[in-house]
Protein backbone atom coordinates (compact mmCIF):
# COMPACT_ATOMS: atom_id res chain seq x y z
CA MET A 1 -1.16 -56.10 4.87
CA GLY A 2 -3.05 -53.93 7.34
CA THR A 3 -6.46 -52.26 7.04
CA PRO A 4 -6.81 -49.28 4.71
CA PRO A 5 -7.53 -46.02 6.59
CA THR A 6 -11.19 -45.03 6.73
CA ASN A 7 -10.35 -41.49 5.54
CA PRO A 8 -7.40 -41.92 3.18
CA ARG A 9 -5.23 -38.86 2.65
CA LYS A 10 -5.11 -37.06 -0.63
CA LYS A 11 -2.10 -37.85 -2.76
CA VAL A 12 0.83 -35.50 -2.11
CA THR A 13 2.07 -33.97 -5.36
CA ILE A 14 4.63 -31.36 -6.38
CA GLY A 15 1.75 -28.88 -6.26
CA THR A 16 0.94 -29.94 -2.69
CA LEU A 17 4.54 -29.41 -1.61
CA ARG A 18 4.71 -25.98 -3.26
CA ALA A 19 1.48 -24.94 -1.56
CA MET A 20 2.80 -26.09 1.82
CA HIS A 21 5.99 -24.10 1.29
CA LYS A 22 4.07 -21.01 0.24
CA ARG A 23 1.98 -21.01 3.41
CA GLY A 24 4.95 -21.83 5.64
CA GLU A 25 3.82 -25.33 6.65
CA PRO A 26 6.82 -27.57 7.45
CA ILE A 27 7.30 -30.52 5.11
CA THR A 28 7.88 -33.91 6.75
CA MET A 29 10.10 -36.50 5.10
CA ILE A 30 11.45 -39.82 6.30
CA THR A 31 13.38 -42.66 4.71
CA ALA A 32 11.97 -46.10 3.98
CA HIS A 33 13.69 -49.10 2.46
CA ASP A 34 11.03 -51.82 2.18
CA PHE A 35 7.29 -52.47 2.23
CA PRO A 36 6.83 -52.41 6.05
CA SER A 37 8.89 -49.25 6.63
CA ALA A 38 7.10 -47.46 3.80
CA HIS A 39 3.71 -48.70 4.97
CA VAL A 40 4.15 -47.25 8.46
CA ALA A 41 5.64 -43.99 7.14
CA ASP A 42 2.69 -43.47 4.83
CA ALA A 43 0.18 -44.39 7.55
CA ALA A 44 1.86 -41.93 9.92
CA GLY A 45 1.18 -39.08 7.53
CA MET A 46 4.60 -38.33 6.08
CA ASP A 47 4.47 -35.83 3.23
CA MET A 48 7.47 -37.40 1.49
CA VAL A 49 9.11 -40.81 1.65
CA LEU A 50 12.73 -41.07 0.54
CA VAL A 51 14.27 -44.35 -0.54
CA GLY A 52 17.65 -43.12 0.61
CA ASP A 53 20.96 -44.70 -0.24
CA SER A 54 21.41 -44.90 3.54
CA LEU A 55 19.70 -48.27 3.08
CA ALA A 56 23.16 -49.48 2.08
CA MET A 57 24.05 -49.39 5.77
CA VAL A 58 20.75 -49.76 7.64
CA ALA A 59 19.21 -52.45 5.41
CA LEU A 60 22.13 -54.14 3.66
CA GLY A 61 24.87 -53.88 6.30
CA MET A 62 27.36 -52.09 4.08
CA GLU A 63 30.14 -49.81 5.34
CA ASP A 64 28.86 -46.69 3.58
CA THR A 65 26.54 -45.51 0.83
CA SER A 66 29.13 -45.79 -1.94
CA GLU A 67 28.73 -49.59 -2.06
CA VAL A 68 25.06 -49.82 -2.99
CA LEU A 69 24.29 -50.69 -6.62
CA LEU A 70 21.67 -49.26 -8.95
CA GLU A 71 19.82 -52.59 -9.21
CA GLU A 72 19.69 -52.83 -5.41
CA MET A 73 18.23 -49.34 -5.15
CA LEU A 74 15.59 -50.14 -7.76
CA LEU A 75 14.56 -53.28 -5.88
CA HIS A 76 14.04 -51.30 -2.68
CA CYS A 77 12.22 -48.54 -4.56
CA ARG A 78 9.71 -51.02 -5.94
CA SER A 79 9.10 -52.40 -2.44
CA VAL A 80 8.49 -48.92 -1.04
CA ALA A 81 6.26 -47.90 -3.95
CA ARG A 82 3.92 -50.82 -3.27
CA ALA A 83 3.17 -49.46 0.21
CA THR A 84 2.90 -45.70 -0.33
CA ARG A 85 -0.52 -44.36 -1.21
CA ALA A 86 -0.36 -40.70 -0.24
CA ALA A 87 3.27 -39.67 0.35
CA PHE A 88 5.37 -38.29 -2.50
CA THR A 89 8.10 -40.85 -3.18
CA VAL A 90 11.69 -39.98 -4.08
CA GLY A 91 14.50 -42.39 -4.96
CA ASP A 92 18.18 -41.67 -4.25
CA LEU A 93 20.44 -42.05 -7.28
CA PRO A 94 23.39 -44.15 -6.05
CA MET A 95 27.02 -43.19 -6.53
CA GLY A 96 28.24 -44.04 -10.02
CA SER A 97 24.83 -43.87 -11.67
CA TYR A 98 24.66 -40.17 -12.58
CA GLU A 99 28.05 -38.41 -12.32
CA ILE A 100 29.59 -39.36 -15.68
CA ALA A 101 27.29 -37.29 -17.89
CA PRO A 102 23.82 -35.71 -17.84
CA GLU A 103 22.68 -38.37 -20.33
CA GLN A 104 23.71 -41.13 -17.92
CA ALA A 105 21.83 -39.40 -15.10
CA LEU A 106 18.69 -39.04 -17.20
CA GLU A 107 18.81 -42.70 -18.16
CA THR A 108 19.11 -43.65 -14.48
CA ALA A 109 16.31 -41.28 -13.45
CA ILE A 110 14.01 -42.79 -16.08
CA ARG A 111 14.67 -46.24 -14.63
CA PHE A 112 13.78 -44.95 -11.15
CA VAL A 113 10.41 -43.79 -12.46
CA LYS A 114 9.62 -46.72 -14.78
CA GLU A 115 11.13 -49.64 -12.82
CA GLY A 116 11.34 -48.22 -9.33
CA ARG A 117 7.90 -46.56 -9.53
CA MET A 118 9.25 -43.40 -7.89
CA GLN A 119 7.73 -39.96 -8.45
CA GLY A 120 11.01 -38.10 -8.22
CA VAL A 121 14.74 -38.63 -7.78
CA LYS A 122 17.41 -37.19 -5.49
CA LEU A 123 21.03 -36.57 -6.33
CA GLU A 124 23.95 -34.99 -4.51
CA GLY A 125 26.01 -32.01 -5.61
CA GLY A 126 25.97 -28.28 -6.22
CA LYS A 127 26.95 -26.06 -9.15
CA GLU A 128 28.74 -28.84 -10.95
CA MET A 129 25.53 -30.89 -11.08
CA ALA A 130 23.34 -28.09 -12.46
CA PRO A 131 23.50 -29.30 -16.10
CA THR A 132 22.60 -32.81 -14.92
CA ILE A 133 19.64 -31.57 -12.89
CA ALA A 134 18.45 -29.47 -15.83
CA LYS A 135 18.64 -32.49 -18.14
CA ILE A 136 16.48 -34.59 -15.82
CA THR A 137 13.91 -31.91 -15.01
CA GLN A 138 13.54 -30.97 -18.69
CA ALA A 139 12.50 -34.59 -19.26
CA GLY A 140 9.68 -34.10 -16.76
CA ILE A 141 11.19 -35.91 -13.77
CA PRO A 142 11.18 -33.96 -10.47
CA VAL A 143 14.60 -33.63 -8.83
CA LEU A 144 15.31 -33.19 -5.12
CA GLY A 145 18.77 -31.67 -4.75
CA HIS A 146 21.23 -32.25 -1.91
CA VAL A 147 23.88 -29.74 -0.81
CA GLY A 148 26.01 -29.13 2.27
CA LEU A 149 27.39 -32.44 3.47
CA THR A 150 27.10 -34.89 0.58
CA PRO A 151 27.80 -38.38 2.01
CA GLN A 152 28.64 -39.95 -1.35
CA ARG A 153 31.59 -37.52 -1.51
CA GLN A 154 32.77 -38.01 2.05
CA ASN A 155 36.25 -39.06 0.92
CA ALA A 156 36.75 -35.73 -0.84
CA LEU A 157 35.30 -33.82 2.12
CA GLY A 158 37.60 -35.49 4.65
CA GLY A 159 34.80 -37.52 6.23
CA PHE A 160 31.37 -36.61 7.55
CA ARG A 161 32.13 -32.98 8.40
CA VAL A 162 29.80 -30.05 8.96
CA GLN A 163 29.80 -27.74 5.94
CA GLY A 164 29.48 -23.95 5.89
CA LYS A 165 31.24 -23.25 9.20
CA THR A 166 33.18 -20.31 7.72
CA SER A 167 31.94 -17.32 5.77
CA ASP A 168 33.50 -18.68 2.58
CA GLY A 169 32.15 -22.15 3.26
CA ALA A 170 28.65 -20.83 3.91
CA MET A 171 28.81 -18.80 0.69
CA LYS A 172 29.75 -21.93 -1.26
CA VAL A 173 26.71 -23.78 0.11
CA LEU A 174 24.49 -20.83 -0.85
CA GLU A 175 25.98 -20.66 -4.34
CA ASP A 176 25.41 -24.38 -4.76
CA ALA A 177 21.82 -24.05 -3.55
CA LEU A 178 21.08 -21.17 -5.92
CA ALA A 179 22.63 -23.04 -8.85
CA ILE A 180 20.58 -26.20 -8.40
CA GLN A 181 17.44 -24.15 -7.78
CA GLU A 182 18.06 -22.41 -11.12
CA ALA A 183 18.60 -25.83 -12.73
CA GLY A 184 15.08 -26.86 -11.75
CA CYS A 185 15.12 -28.65 -8.37
CA PHE A 186 11.69 -28.62 -6.75
CA ALA A 187 13.37 -28.72 -3.31
CA MET A 188 16.73 -29.58 -1.79
CA VAL A 189 18.17 -31.37 1.22
CA LEU A 190 20.50 -29.24 3.36
CA GLU A 191 22.70 -31.57 5.40
CA ALA A 192 25.06 -30.80 8.29
CA VAL A 193 25.06 -27.01 7.99
CA PRO A 194 24.99 -24.60 10.95
CA ALA A 195 21.39 -23.71 11.78
CA GLU A 196 21.89 -19.97 11.26
CA VAL A 197 23.48 -20.52 7.84
CA ALA A 198 20.68 -22.89 6.82
CA SER A 199 18.06 -20.31 7.85
CA ILE A 200 19.69 -17.59 5.72
CA ILE A 201 19.98 -19.94 2.74
CA THR A 202 16.34 -20.97 3.13
CA GLU A 203 15.30 -17.31 3.07
CA LYS A 204 17.28 -16.70 -0.12
CA LEU A 205 15.62 -19.55 -2.00
CA SER A 206 12.23 -19.83 -3.65
CA VAL A 207 12.06 -23.63 -3.24
CA PRO A 208 11.82 -25.61 0.01
CA THR A 209 14.86 -26.78 1.98
CA ILE A 210 14.64 -30.10 3.79
CA GLY A 211 17.03 -30.06 6.71
CA ILE A 212 18.98 -32.89 8.27
CA GLY A 213 21.38 -31.56 10.85
CA ALA A 214 20.62 -28.04 9.61
CA GLY A 215 18.41 -26.60 12.35
CA ASN A 216 14.79 -25.57 12.62
CA GLY A 217 14.84 -22.78 10.03
CA CYS A 218 14.53 -25.11 7.05
CA SER A 219 11.26 -25.61 5.18
CA GLY A 220 11.06 -29.21 6.38
CA GLN A 221 13.01 -32.04 7.97
CA VAL A 222 14.15 -35.56 7.08
CA LEU A 223 15.54 -38.38 9.22
CA VAL A 224 16.57 -41.97 8.59
CA GLN A 225 13.68 -44.07 9.90
CA VAL A 226 15.86 -46.78 11.45
CA ASP A 227 17.74 -44.11 13.43
CA MET A 228 14.76 -42.15 14.74
CA THR A 229 12.72 -45.24 15.68
CA GLY A 230 15.62 -46.77 17.61
CA ASN A 231 15.74 -49.92 15.50
CA PHE A 232 19.39 -50.73 16.25
CA PRO A 233 21.40 -52.36 19.07
CA PRO A 234 22.66 -50.34 22.04
CA GLY A 235 25.98 -48.58 21.57
CA ARG A 236 25.60 -47.79 17.87
CA PHE A 237 26.85 -44.33 16.89
CA LEU A 238 24.20 -41.76 16.03
CA PRO A 239 24.83 -38.33 14.49
CA LYS A 240 24.22 -35.36 16.79
CA PHE A 241 21.13 -34.29 14.86
CA VAL A 242 19.22 -37.56 15.35
CA LYS A 243 16.46 -37.60 17.95
CA LYS A 244 15.48 -41.11 19.00
CA TYR A 245 11.68 -41.16 19.07
CA GLY A 246 11.25 -44.86 19.85
CA ASP A 247 12.98 -48.07 20.89
CA VAL A 248 11.98 -50.59 18.24
CA TRP A 249 15.09 -52.71 18.89
CA SER A 250 14.20 -53.33 22.55
CA GLU A 251 10.56 -54.13 21.79
CA SER A 252 11.53 -56.53 18.99
CA LEU A 253 14.17 -58.15 21.18
CA ARG A 254 11.67 -58.59 24.03
CA ALA A 255 9.09 -60.16 21.72
CA ILE A 256 11.53 -62.57 20.07
CA GLU A 257 13.11 -63.61 23.38
CA THR A 258 9.64 -64.31 24.81
CA TYR A 259 8.80 -66.38 21.72
CA ARG A 260 12.05 -68.32 22.14
CA ASP A 261 11.30 -69.05 25.81
CA GLU A 262 7.71 -70.14 25.13
CA VAL A 263 8.80 -72.49 22.36
CA LYS A 264 11.46 -74.02 24.61
CA SER A 265 8.92 -74.50 27.42
CA ARG A 266 6.17 -75.66 25.05
CA GLN A 267 3.88 -72.81 26.13
CA TYR A 268 3.61 -71.91 22.48
CA PRO A 269 1.67 -72.84 20.50
CA ALA A 270 -1.21 -72.99 22.98
CA PRO A 271 -4.58 -74.60 22.09
CA GLU A 272 -5.93 -71.27 20.83
CA HIS A 273 -3.18 -71.22 18.22
CA THR A 274 -4.02 -74.64 16.74
CA TYR A 275 -6.70 -75.96 14.37
CA PRO A 276 -9.37 -78.40 15.62
CA ILE A 277 -10.41 -81.74 14.14
CA PRO A 278 -13.76 -83.47 14.91
CA LYS A 279 -13.35 -86.15 17.58
CA ASP A 280 -14.78 -88.95 15.41
CA GLN A 281 -12.37 -88.06 12.59
CA LEU A 282 -9.42 -88.06 14.96
CA GLU A 283 -10.45 -91.45 16.36
CA ALA A 284 -10.84 -92.83 12.83
CA PHE A 285 -7.42 -91.53 11.85
CA ALA A 286 -5.83 -92.98 14.99
CA GLU A 287 -7.42 -96.34 14.31
CA THR A 288 -6.24 -96.28 10.68
CA VAL A 289 -2.62 -95.65 11.57
CA LYS A 290 -2.42 -98.23 14.34
CA ASP A 291 -0.86 -100.81 12.07
CA VAL A 292 1.13 -98.41 9.91
């Protein structure tokens, strides 16, 4: 599907990401949930591709991320892995697959690597998840942490609310970030945190922060691909931090409506879209079927 690039990029590794962070080069990350979305993300030069549990909503039509199952995530991970050649791939551990015990989390992470063909995993949580992160990283599986707003815990947080808006709240986010860094995360997502707080936290850490709704002072940024490409109908709610870079919905709608109209009017398929048959063979066929 598609033509391989003439000058393929070098594979992004943990070492690549560390080198980028050391020299202050922003790290780009985007979500993907299937072969086409991963293919375009990789071709566009993304450093990291995240198979986020946001696919529960944008790909499977669920109400929130808590519904998606482990087997569903693994299916989407495999689809994404088939398309990515250069980007570093990370799979999101779904709610219920890692919280019970570090051993459960390690077992799930192993499945993401072996069955999902991911190169790393992401999980939500701060200090309380440090033993779990340590268990996974000690087994040789890279972990991307996630602090600040943790969507899988939205019910406990009172909904999708900005975190770290008070001095005490900001300190809690920092303490969480330091704890998961110590546990072995190679980087962490900072979600829905005031930009100034995120900048201070980033400065205090020795690993990269990937911001989403956390301002420009993070070490990199991530967005949900469906959101930023505009692949949704008009009127859908978007978080404040999303910038719409395209209008895939309108272009797809225009193309499909045009196809519908041309089929109805018999403009499509035109002669150039059909296969020829030699005239003598057509005449012979027509003669044969006369009495059928």
